Amino acid sequence: RPRPGTARPGPATLATWPAGSGPQAFTLTVHRKPSTKATILSDTATVSSSTTDPNPANNTATETTAVRPAPLPIVVAAAQPGGSVVKVYDPVTGVVRFSFLPYGQQFTGDVHVALGDVTGDGVPDIITGAGVGGGPHVRVFDGVTGQQIAGPLGSFFPFEPGVRTGVFVVSAGIDNVRMAGVLVGAGP
């Protein structure tokens, strides 16, 4: 079975049954790559045998599936004493999946948030920008774990650190690459 996000074209042997064992059924699982833009997927499975099949007309099946994107998580930020907090809610249940203080307990200013699949795993990640007074600090948190992502994109200053007008963040797909880019703008 291929991992989600990978393709394995061509024939695959799933099982072997003894001759005369009667009709068999199997399930073909298709994982859609996050970059797939189609809303309809069509997959065909063909069963072949080294023995003569008395009914070869039933050896192929085609299934068409409507692909509906999963709803995006709901991400909110609140400035509060003890540190401005970001909360990530499940869009279906309304339950908090995780929360974190993107700039520590000492920062109580506004936090600007955006969503974008920065890591390329098919799950939107959380991008934060410190508001006025916090400097132009941008951080990116994994959408699955809530932990800051590794590398230079996980935490950076797009402008001089002494600038205290804050930073606005947005994410967008750029040049048809699998991962989203992080775009920033200076505060007010």
Coordinates of N, CA, C and O in Angstrom, one line a residue:
R1 N 0.9 -1.2 0.0 CA 0.0 0.0 0.0 C 0.9 1.2 0.0 O 1.7 1.4 0.9
P2 N 0.7 2.1 -0.9 CA 1.5 3.4 -1.0 C 1.1 4.3 0.2 O 0.0 4.3 0.7
R3 N 2.1 5.1 0.6 CA 1.9 6.1 1.6 C 1.0 7.2 0.9 O 1.1 7.5 -0.3
P4 N 0.2 7.9 1.8 CA -0.6 9.1 1.2 C 0.4 10.1 0.6 O 1.5 10.3 1.1
G5 N 0.0 10.6 -0.6 CA 0.7 11.6 -1.3 C 1.7 11.0 -2.3 O 2.5 11.7 -2.9
T6 N 1.7 9.6 -2.4 CA 2.6 9.0 -3.3 C 1.8 8.2 -4.4 O 0.6 7.9 -4.1
A7 N 2.4 7.9 -5.5 CA 1.7 7.2 -6.5 C 2.4 5.9 -6.8 O 3.6 5.8 -6.7
R8 N 1.6 4.9 -7.1 CA 2.2 3.6 -7.5 C 1.4 3.1 -8.7 O 0.5 2.3 -8.6
P9 N 1.8 3.6 -9.9 CA 1.1 3.2 -11.1 C 1.5 1.8 -11.5 O 2.5 1.2 -11.0
G10 N 0.6 1.2 -12.3 CA 0.9 -0.1 -12.8 C 0.3 -1.2 -12.0 O -0.4 -1.0 -11.0
P11 N 0.5 -2.5 -12.4 CA -0.1 -3.6 -11.7 C 0.5 -3.8 -10.3 O 1.6 -3.5 -10.0
A12 N -0.4 -4.3 -9.5 CA 0.0 -4.7 -8.1 C -0.7 -6.0 -7.7 O -1.9 -6.2 -8.0
T13 N 0.0 -6.9 -7.1 CA -0.6 -8.1 -6.7 C -1.1 -7.9 -5.2 O -0.3 -7.6 -4.3
L14 N -2.4 -8.1 -5.0 CA -3.0 -7.9 -3.7 C -3.2 -9.2 -3.0 O -3.0 -9.2 -1.8
A15 N -3.6 -10.2 -3.7 CA -3.9 -11.5 -3.0 C -4.0 -12.6 -4.0 O -4.2 -12.3 -5.2
T16 N -3.8 -13.8 -3.5 CA -4.0 -15.0 -4.4 C -5.0 -15.9 -3.7 O -4.9 -16.2 -2.5
W17 N -6.0 -16.4 -4.5 CA -7.0 -17.3 -4.0 C -6.9 -18.6 -4.8 O -6.6 -18.6 -6.0
P18 N -7.2 -19.7 -4.2 CA -7.2 -21.0 -4.9 C -8.3 -21.0 -6.0 O -9.3 -20.4 -5.8
A19 N -8.0 -21.8 -7.0 CA -9.0 -21.9 -8.1 C -10.3 -22.5 -7.5 O -10.2 -23.4 -6.6
G20 N -11.4 -22.0 -8.0 CA -12.7 -22.6 -7.5 C -13.1 -22.1 -6.2 O -14.1 -22.6 -5.6
S21 N -12.5 -21.0 -5.7 CA -12.9 -20.5 -4.3 C -14.1 -19.6 -4.4 O -14.5 -19.1 -3.3
G22 N -14.6 -19.4 -5.6 CA -15.8 -18.5 -5.7 C -15.5 -17.1 -5.9 O -14.3 -16.7 -5.9
P23 N -16.6 -16.3 -5.9 CA -16.4 -14.8 -6.1 C -15.6 -14.2 -5.0 O -15.7 -14.6 -3.8
Q24 N -14.8 -13.2 -5.4 CA -14.0 -12.5 -4.4 C -14.2 -11.0 -4.5 O -14.6 -10.5 -5.6
A25 N -14.0 -10.3 -3.5 CA -14.2 -8.8 -3.5 C -12.9 -8.2 -2.8 O -12.4 -8.8 -1.9
F26 N -12.5 -7.1 -3.3 CA -11.4 -6.4 -2.6 C -11.7 -4.9 -2.7 O -12.5 -4.4 -3.4
T27 N -10.9 -4.2 -1.9 CA -11.1 -2.7 -1.8 C -9.8 -2.1 -2.3 O -8.7 -2.4 -1.9
L28 N -10.0 -1.1 -3.2 CA -8.9 -0.3 -3.7 C -9.0 1.1 -3.0 O -10.0 1.8 -3.1
T29 N -7.9 1.4 -2.3 CA -7.9 2.7 -1.6 C -7.0 3.7 -2.3 O -5.9 3.4 -2.7
V30 N -7.6 4.9 -2.6 CA -6.9 5.9 -3.4 C -6.6 7.1 -2.5 O -7.6 7.6 -1.9
H31 N -5.4 7.5 -2.4 CA -5.0 8.7 -1.6 C -4.8 9.8 -2.6 O -3.9 9.7 -3.5
R32 N -5.6 10.9 -2.5 CA -5.4 12.1 -3.3 C -4.2 12.9 -2.8 O -4.1 13.2 -1.6
K33 N -3.4 13.3 -3.7 CA -2.3 14.2 -3.4 C -2.9 15.6 -3.1 O -3.8 16.0 -3.7
P34 N -2.3 16.3 -2.1 CA -2.8 17.6 -1.8 C -2.8 18.6 -3.0 O -3.6 19.5 -3.0
S35 N -1.9 18.4 -3.9 CA -1.8 19.3 -5.0 C -2.8 19.0 -6.1 O -3.0 19.7 -7.1
T36 N -3.6 17.9 -6.0 CA -4.6 17.5 -7.0 C -5.7 18.5 -6.9 O -6.4 18.7 -5.9
K37 N -6.0 19.2 -8.1 CA -7.0 20.2 -8.1 C -8.3 19.7 -8.6 O -9.3 20.3 -8.5
A38 N -8.4 18.4 -9.1 CA -9.6 17.9 -9.6 C -10.6 17.7 -8.5 O -10.3 17.4 -7.4
T39 N -11.9 17.8 -8.9 CA -12.9 17.6 -7.9 C -13.6 16.2 -8.1 O -14.4 15.8 -7.3
I40 N -13.3 15.6 -9.3 CA -13.7 14.3 -9.5 C -12.5 13.4 -9.9 O -11.7 13.7 -10.7
L41 N -12.4 12.2 -9.2 CA -11.4 11.3 -9.5 C -12.0 10.0 -10.0 O -13.1 9.6 -9.6
S42 N -11.4 9.4 -11.0 CA -11.9 8.2 -11.6 C -10.7 7.2 -11.5 O -9.6 7.4 -12.0
D43 N -11.0 6.0 -10.9 CA -10.0 5.0 -10.8 C -10.5 3.7 -11.3 O -11.7 3.3 -11.1
T44 N -9.7 2.9 -12.0 CA -10.1 1.6 -12.6 C -9.2 0.5 -12.0 O -8.0 0.7 -12.0
A45 N -9.8 -0.6 -11.6 CA -9.1 -1.8 -11.1 C -9.4 -2.9 -12.0 O -10.6 -3.1 -12.4
T46 N -8.4 -3.7 -12.5 CA -8.6 -4.8 -13.3 C -8.0 -6.0 -12.6 O -6.9 -6.0 -12.2
V47 N -8.7 -7.1 -12.6 CA -8.3 -8.4 -12.0 C -7.9 -9.3 -13.1 O -8.7 -9.5 -14.1
S48 N -6.7 -9.9 -13.0 CA -6.4 -10.9 -14.1 C -6.0 -12.2 -13.4 O -5.7 -12.2 -12.2
S49 N -5.9 -13.2 -14.2 CA -5.7 -14.6 -13.6 C -4.8 -15.4 -14.6 O -4.9 -15.1 -15.8
S50 N -4.0 -16.3 -14.0 CA -3.3 -17.2 -14.9 C -4.1 -18.3 -15.4 O -3.7 -19.1 -16.3
T51 N -5.3 -18.5 -14.9 CA -6.2 -19.5 -15.3 C -7.4 -18.9 -16.1 O -7.6 -17.7 -16.1
T52 N -8.1 -19.7 -16.9 CA -9.2 -19.2 -17.7 C -10.3 -18.8 -16.8 O -10.7 -19.6 -15.9
D53 N -10.8 -17.6 -17.0 CA -11.9 -17.1 -16.2 C -13.2 -17.4 -17.0 O -13.3 -16.9 -18.2
P54 N -14.2 -18.1 -16.5 CA -15.4 -18.3 -17.2 C -16.3 -17.1 -17.4 O -17.1 -17.0 -18.3
N55 N -16.0 -16.0 -16.7 CA -16.8 -14.7 -16.9 C -15.8 -13.6 -16.9 O -15.8 -12.8 -15.9
P56 N -15.0 -13.4 -17.9 CA -14.0 -12.3 -17.9 C -14.7 -10.9 -18.0 O -14.0 -9.9 -17.7
A57 N -15.9 -10.8 -18.2 CA -16.6 -9.4 -18.3 C -16.6 -8.7 -17.0 O -16.8 -7.5 -16.9
N58 N -16.5 -9.5 -15.9 CA -16.6 -8.9 -14.5 C -15.3 -8.6 -13.9 O -15.2 -8.4 -12.7
N59 N -14.2 -8.5 -14.7 CA -12.9 -8.4 -14.1 C -12.4 -7.0 -14.0 O -11.3 -6.7 -13.5
T60 N -13.2 -6.0 -14.5 CA -12.8 -4.6 -14.4 C -13.9 -3.8 -13.8 O -15.1 -4.0 -14.0
A61 N -13.5 -2.9 -12.9 CA -14.5 -2.0 -12.3 C -13.9 -0.6 -12.2 O -12.7 -0.4 -12.0
T62 N -14.7 0.4 -12.5 CA -14.3 1.8 -12.5 C -15.2 2.5 -11.5 O -16.5 2.3 -11.5
E63 N -14.6 3.3 -10.6 CA -15.4 4.0 -9.6 C -15.0 5.5 -9.7 O -13.9 5.9 -9.9
T64 N -16.0 6.3 -9.7 CA -15.8 7.8 -9.8 C -16.2 8.3 -8.4 O -17.2 8.0 -7.9
T65 N -15.3 9.2 -7.9 CA -15.5 9.7 -6.6 C -15.4 11.3 -6.6 O -14.5 11.8 -7.2
A66 N -16.4 11.9 -5.9 CA -16.3 13.4 -5.8 C -15.4 13.7 -4.6 O -15.5 13.1 -3.6
V67 N -14.4 14.5 -4.9 CA -13.5 14.9 -3.8 C -13.9 16.2 -3.2 O -14.1 17.2 -3.9
R68 N -14.1 16.2 -1.9 CA -14.5 17.4 -1.2 C -13.4 17.8 -0.3 O -13.0 17.0 0.6
P69 N -12.9 19.0 -0.4 CA -11.8 19.4 0.5 C -12.2 19.4 2.0 O -13.4 19.7 2.3
A70 N -11.3 19.0 2.9 CA -11.7 19.1 4.3 C -11.8 20.5 4.7 O -11.0 21.4 4.2
P71 N -12.7 20.9 5.6 CA -12.8 22.3 6.0 C -11.5 22.7 6.8 O -10.9 21.9 7.5
L72 N -11.1 23.9 6.6 CA -9.9 24.4 7.3 C -10.2 24.6 8.8 O -11.3 24.9 9.2
P73 N -9.1 24.4 9.6 CA -9.3 24.7 11.0 C -9.6 26.1 11.2 O -9.3 27.0 10.4
I74 N -10.2 26.4 12.4 CA -10.5 27.8 12.8 C -9.4 28.2 13.7 O -9.1 27.6 14.7
V75 N -8.7 29.3 13.3 CA -7.5 29.8 14.1 C -7.8 31.2 14.6 O -8.2 32.1 13.8
V76 N -7.7 31.4 15.9 CA -8.0 32.7 16.5 C -6.8 33.1 17.4 O -6.1 32.3 17.9
A77 N -6.6 34.4 17.5 CA -5.5 34.9 18.4 C -6.1 36.0 19.3 O -7.0 36.7 18.9
A78 N -5.7 36.0 20.6 CA -6.2 36.9 21.5 C -5.1 37.5 22.3 O -4.3 36.7 22.9
A79 N -5.0 38.8 22.4 CA -4.1 39.5 23.3 C -4.6 39.4 24.7 O -5.8 39.8 24.9
Q80 N -3.8 39.0 25.6 CA -4.2 38.9 27.0 C -3.0 38.9 27.9 O -1.9 38.6 27.5
P81 N -3.3 39.3 29.2 CA -2.2 39.2 30.2 C -1.7 37.8 30.3 O -2.5 36.8 30.2
G82 N -0.4 37.6 30.5 CA 0.2 36.3 30.6 C 0.6 35.7 29.2 O 0.9 34.6 29.1
G83 N 0.5 36.5 28.2 CA 0.9 36.1 26.8 C -0.3 36.0 25.9 O -1.3 35.4 26.2
S84 N -0.1 36.5 24.7 CA -1.1 36.4 23.7 C -1.2 35.0 23.2 O -0.1 34.4 22.9
V85 N -2.4 34.5 23.1 CA -2.5 33.0 22.8 C -3.2 32.8 21.4 O -4.0 33.6 21.0
V86 N -2.7 31.8 20.8 CA -3.3 31.3 19.5 C -4.0 30.0 19.8 O -3.4 29.1 20.4
K87 N -5.3 29.9 19.4 CA -6.1 28.7 19.6 C -6.5 28.1 18.2 O -6.9 28.9 17.3
V88 N -6.4 26.8 18.0 CA -6.7 26.2 16.8 C -7.9 25.2 17.1 O -7.8 24.3 17.9
Y89 N -9.0 25.5 16.4 CA -10.3 24.7 16.7 C -10.5 23.8 15.5 O -10.3 24.1 14.4
D90 N -11.1 22.6 15.9 CA -11.6 21.7 14.8 C -12.8 22.3 14.2 O -13.7 22.7 14.9
P91 N -12.9 22.4 12.9 CA -14.0 23.1 12.3 C -15.3 22.3 12.3 O -16.4 22.9 12.2
V92 N -15.3 21.0 12.6 CA -16.5 20.2 12.6 C -17.0 20.2 14.1 O -18.2 20.4 14.3
T93 N -16.1 19.9 15.0 CA -16.6 19.7 16.4 C -16.5 21.0 17.2 O -17.2 21.0 18.3
G94 N -15.7 21.9 16.8 CA -15.6 23.1 17.6 C -14.6 23.0 18.8 O -14.5 23.9 19.6
V95 N -14.0 21.8 19.0 CA -13.1 21.5 20.1 C -11.7 22.1 19.8 O -11.3 22.1 18.6
V96 N -11.1 22.6 20.8 CA -9.7 23.2 20.7 C -8.8 22.0 20.4 O -8.7 21.1 21.2
R97 N -8.1 22.0 19.3 CA -7.1 21.0 19.0 C -5.8 21.2 19.7 O -5.2 20.3 20.2
F98 N -5.4 22.5 19.7 CA -4.2 22.9 20.5 C -4.2 24.4 20.6 O -4.9 25.1 19.8
S99 N -3.4 24.9 21.5 CA -3.2 26.3 21.7 C -1.7 26.6 22.1 O -1.1 25.7 22.6
F100 N -1.2 27.8 21.8 CA 0.2 28.1 22.2 C 0.3 29.6 22.3 O -0.5 30.4 21.8
L101 N 1.4 30.0 22.9 CA 1.8 31.4 23.0 C 3.0 31.6 22.0 O 4.1 31.2 22.3
P102 N 2.7 32.1 20.9 CA 3.7 32.2 19.8 C 4.9 33.1 20.1 O 6.0 32.9 19.6
Y103 N 4.7 34.1 21.0 CA 5.8 35.0 21.4 C 6.1 35.0 22.9 O 6.7 36.0 23.4
G104 N 5.7 33.9 23.6 CA 6.0 33.8 25.0 C 5.0 34.6 25.9 O 4.2 35.3 25.4
Q105 N 5.2 34.4 27.2 CA 4.3 35.0 28.2 C 4.5 36.5 28.3 O 3.5 37.2 28.6
Q106 N 5.6 37.0 27.9 CA 5.9 38.5 28.1 C 5.2 39.3 27.0 O 5.0 40.5 27.2
F107 N 4.9 38.7 25.8 CA 4.2 39.5 24.8 C 2.7 39.5 24.9 O 2.1 38.4 24.8
T108 N 2.1 40.6 25.1 CA 0.6 40.7 25.3 C 0.0 41.5 24.2 O -1.2 41.8 24.4
G109 N 0.7 41.8 23.1 CA 0.1 42.5 22.0 C -0.7 41.6 21.1 O -0.9 40.4 21.3
D110 N -1.2 42.2 20.0 CA -1.9 41.5 19.0 C -1.0 40.5 18.3 O 0.2 40.7 18.1
V111 N -1.7 39.4 17.8 CA -1.0 38.4 17.0 C -1.8 38.3 15.7 O -3.0 38.0 15.8
H112 N -1.2 38.4 14.6 CA -1.9 38.2 13.3 C -1.7 36.8 12.9 O -0.6 36.3 13.0
V113 N -2.7 36.1 12.3 CA -2.6 34.7 11.9 C -3.0 34.5 10.5 O -3.8 35.2 9.9
A114 N -2.4 33.5 9.9 CA -2.8 33.0 8.6 C -2.6 31.5 8.5 O -1.9 30.9 9.4
L115 N -3.2 30.9 7.5 CA -3.1 29.4 7.3 C -2.5 29.2 5.9 O -2.8 29.9 5.0
G116 N -1.6 28.2 5.9 CA -1.0 27.8 4.6 C -0.2 26.5 4.8 O 0.4 26.4 5.8
D117 N -0.2 25.7 3.8 CA 0.5 24.4 3.9 C 2.0 24.7 3.5 O 2.5 24.4 2.5
V118 N 2.7 25.2 4.5 CA 4.1 25.6 4.3 C 5.0 24.4 4.3 O 6.0 24.3 3.6
T119 N 4.7 23.3 5.0 CA 5.5 22.1 5.1 C 5.2 21.1 3.9 O 6.0 20.2 3.7
G120 N 4.2 21.3 3.2 CA 3.9 20.4 2.0 C 3.3 19.1 2.4 O 3.3 18.2 1.6
D121 N 2.8 18.9 3.6 CA 2.2 17.6 4.0 C 0.7 17.5 3.8 O 0.1 16.5 4.2
G122 N 0.1 18.5 3.2 CA -1.3 18.5 3.0 C -2.2 19.0 4.1 O -3.4 19.1 4.0
V123 N -1.6 19.5 5.2 CA -2.3 20.0 6.3 C -1.9 21.5 6.4 O -0.7 21.8 6.5
P124 N -2.9 22.4 6.6 CA -2.5 23.8 6.7 C -1.8 24.1 8.0 O -2.1 23.6 9.1
D125 N -0.7 24.9 7.9 CA 0.1 25.2 9.0 C -0.3 26.6 9.5 O -0.9 27.4 8.7
I126 N 0.1 27.0 10.7 CA -0.3 28.3 11.3 C 0.8 29.2 11.2 O 1.9 28.9 11.7
I127 N 0.6 30.4 10.6 CA 1.6 31.4 10.4 C 1.2 32.6 11.3 O 0.0 33.0 11.3
T128 N 2.2 33.1 12.2 CA 1.8 34.2 13.0 C 2.8 35.4 12.8 O 3.9 35.2 12.4
G129 N 2.2 36.5 13.0 CA 3.0 37.8 12.9 C 2.7 38.6 14.1 O 1.6 38.8 14.5
A130 N 3.8 39.1 14.8 CA 3.6 39.9 16.0 C 3.0 41.2 15.6 O 3.3 41.8 14.6
G131 N 2.1 41.7 16.4 CA 1.4 43.0 16.2 C 2.3 44.2 16.7 O 3.4 44.0 17.0
V132 N 1.7 45.3 16.7 CA 2.4 46.6 17.0 C 3.0 46.4 18.4 O 2.4 45.8 19.3
G133 N 4.3 46.8 18.5 CA 5.0 46.7 19.7 C 5.9 45.4 19.8 O 6.8 45.4 20.6
G134 N 5.6 44.4 19.0 CA 6.3 43.2 19.1 C 7.4 43.0 18.1 O 8.1 42.0 18.0
G135 N 7.6 44.0 17.2 CA 8.6 43.8 16.2 C 8.1 43.0 15.0 O 7.0 42.3 15.1
P136 N 8.9 42.9 14.0 CA 8.4 42.2 12.8 C 8.8 40.7 12.8 O 9.4 40.1 12.0
H137 N 8.3 40.0 13.9 CA 8.7 38.6 14.1 C 7.6 37.7 13.5 O 6.4 37.8 13.8
V138 N 8.0 36.8 12.6 CA 7.1 35.8 12.0 C 7.5 34.4 12.4 O 8.7 34.1 12.4
R139 N 6.5 33.6 12.8 CA 6.8 32.2 13.1 C 5.8 31.3 12.4 O 4.6 31.8 12.2
V140 N 6.2 30.1 12.1 CA 5.3 29.1 11.5 C 5.2 27.9 12.4 O 6.3 27.3 12.8
F141 N 4.0 27.4 12.6 CA 3.8 26.3 13.5 C 3.1 25.1 12.7 O 2.2 25.4 11.9
D142 N 3.5 23.9 12.9 CA 3.0 22.8 12.2 C 1.5 22.6 12.5 O 1.1 22.7 13.6
G143 N 0.7 22.4 11.4 CA -0.7 22.3 11.6 C -1.2 21.0 12.2 O -2.3 20.9 12.6
V144 N -0.3 20.0 12.4 CA -0.7 18.7 13.0 C -0.3 18.8 14.5 O -1.1 18.4 15.4
T145 N 0.9 19.2 14.8 CA 1.4 19.2 16.2 C 1.3 20.5 17.0 O 1.4 20.5 18.2
G146 N 1.3 21.6 16.3 CA 1.3 22.9 16.9 C 2.7 23.4 17.3 O 2.8 24.4 17.9
Q147 N 3.7 22.6 17.0 CA 5.1 22.9 17.3 C 5.6 23.8 16.2 O 5.3 23.6 15.0
Q148 N 6.6 24.7 16.5 CA 7.2 25.5 15.5 C 8.0 24.6 14.5 O 8.6 23.6 14.9
I149 N 7.9 24.9 13.2 CA 8.6 24.1 12.2 C 10.1 24.4 12.3 O 10.5 25.5 12.7
A150 N 10.9 23.4 11.9 CA 12.3 23.6 11.9 C 12.8 24.4 10.8 O 12.1 24.6 9.8
G151 N 14.0 24.9 10.9 CA 14.6 25.7 9.8 C 14.3 27.2 9.9 O 13.6 27.7 10.8
P152 N 14.9 27.9 8.9 CA 14.8 29.4 9.0 C 13.4 29.9 8.8 O 13.0 31.0 9.3
L153 N 12.5 29.2 8.1 CA 11.1 29.6 7.9 C 10.3 29.5 9.2 O 9.2 30.1 9.4
G154 N 10.8 28.7 10.2 CA 10.1 28.5 11.4 C 10.0 29.8 12.3 O 9.0 30.0 13.0
S155 N 11.0 30.6 12.2 CA 11.1 31.9 12.9 C 12.0 32.8 12.2 O 13.2 32.5 12.1
F156 N 11.5 34.0 11.8 CA 12.3 35.0 11.1 C 11.8 36.4 11.3 O 10.7 36.6 11.6
F157 N 12.7 37.3 11.0 CA 12.4 38.8 11.0 C 12.5 39.3 9.6 O 13.6 39.4 9.1
P158 N 11.4 39.5 8.9 CA 11.5 40.0 7.5 C 11.9 41.5 7.4 O 12.3 41.9 6.3
F159 N 11.9 42.2 8.5 CA 12.3 43.6 8.5 C 13.3 43.8 9.6 O 13.5 42.9 10.4
E160 N 13.9 44.9 9.7 CA 14.8 45.2 10.8 C 14.1 44.9 12.2 O 13.0 45.4 12.4
P161 N 14.8 44.2 13.1 CA 14.2 43.8 14.4 C 13.7 45.0 15.2 O 12.8 44.9 16.0
G162 N 14.3 46.2 15.0 CA 14.0 47.4 15.8 C 12.6 48.0 15.3 O 12.1 48.8 16.0
V163 N 12.1 47.6 14.2 CA 10.8 48.1 13.7 C 9.7 47.6 14.6 O 9.6 46.4 14.9
R164 N 8.9 48.5 15.2 CA 7.9 48.1 16.2 C 6.5 48.3 15.7 O 5.5 48.4 16.5
T165 N 6.3 48.3 14.4 CA 4.9 48.5 13.8 C 4.2 47.2 13.6 O 3.1 47.1 13.1
G166 N 4.9 46.1 13.9 CA 4.3 44.8 13.7 C 4.4 44.3 12.3 O 5.0 44.9 11.4
V167 N 3.8 43.1 12.1 CA 3.9 42.5 10.7 C 2.6 41.7 10.5 O 2.1 41.1 11.3
F168 N 2.1 41.9 9.3 CA 0.9 41.2 8.8 C 1.3 40.0 8.0 O 2.3 40.1 7.2
V169 N 0.6 38.9 8.1 CA 1.0 37.6 7.4 C -0.1 37.1 6.5 O -1.3 37.3 6.9
V170 N 0.3 36.5 5.4 CA -0.7 35.8 4.6 C 0.0 34.7 3.9 O 1.3 34.7 3.8
S171 N -0.7 33.7 3.4 CA -0.1 32.6 2.7 C -0.8 32.3 1.4 O -2.0 32.5 1.3
A172 N 0.0 31.9 0.4 CA -0.5 31.7 -0.9 C 0.3 30.7 -1.7 O 1.5 30.6 -1.4
G173 N -0.3 29.9 -2.5 CA 0.4 29.0 -3.4 C 1.1 29.9 -4.5 O 0.6 30.8 -5.0
I174 N 2.4 29.6 -4.7 CA 3.2 30.3 -5.6 C 3.8 29.4 -6.7 O 4.4 28.4 -6.3
D175 N 3.6 29.7 -7.9 CA 4.2 29.0 -9.0 C 3.9 27.5 -9.1 O 4.7 26.7 -9.4
N176 N 2.7 27.1 -8.6 CA 2.3 25.7 -8.7 C 3.2 24.8 -8.0 O 3.3 23.6 -8.4
V177 N 3.8 25.2 -6.9 CA 4.6 24.3 -6.1 C 3.7 23.7 -5.0 O 2.6 24.2 -4.7
R178 N 4.1 22.6 -4.5 CA 3.3 21.9 -3.5 C 3.1 22.7 -2.2 O 2.1 22.5 -1.5
M179 N 4.1 23.4 -1.8 CA 4.1 24.1 -0.6 C 3.6 25.6 -0.8 O 3.9 26.2 -1.8
A180 N 2.9 26.1 0.3 CA 2.5 27.5 0.2 C 3.7 28.4 0.6 O 4.5 28.0 1.4
G181 N 3.6 29.6 0.1 CA 4.6 30.6 0.5 C 4.1 31.5 1.6 O 2.9 31.6 1.9
V182 N 5.0 32.1 2.3 CA 4.6 33.1 3.4 C 4.9 34.5 2.9 O 6.0 34.8 2.5
L183 N 3.9 35.3 2.9 CA 4.0 36.7 2.4 C 3.8 37.6 3.6 O 2.9 37.3 4.5
V184 N 4.5 38.7 3.7 CA 4.4 39.6 4.9 C 4.3 41.0 4.4 O 4.7 41.4 3.3
G185 N 3.8 41.8 5.3 CA 3.7 43.2 5.1 C 3.9 44.0 6.4 O 3.5 43.5 7.5
A186 N 4.5 45.1 6.4 CA 4.8 45.9 7.6 C 3.4 46.4 8.2 O 2.5 46.6 7.5
G187 N 3.4 46.6 9.5 CA 2.3 47.1 10.2 C 1.8 48.5 9.8 O 2.5 49.1 9.0
P188 N 0.8 49.0 10.4 CA 0.0 50.1 10.0 C 0.9 51.0 9.1 O 0.8 51.6 8.2

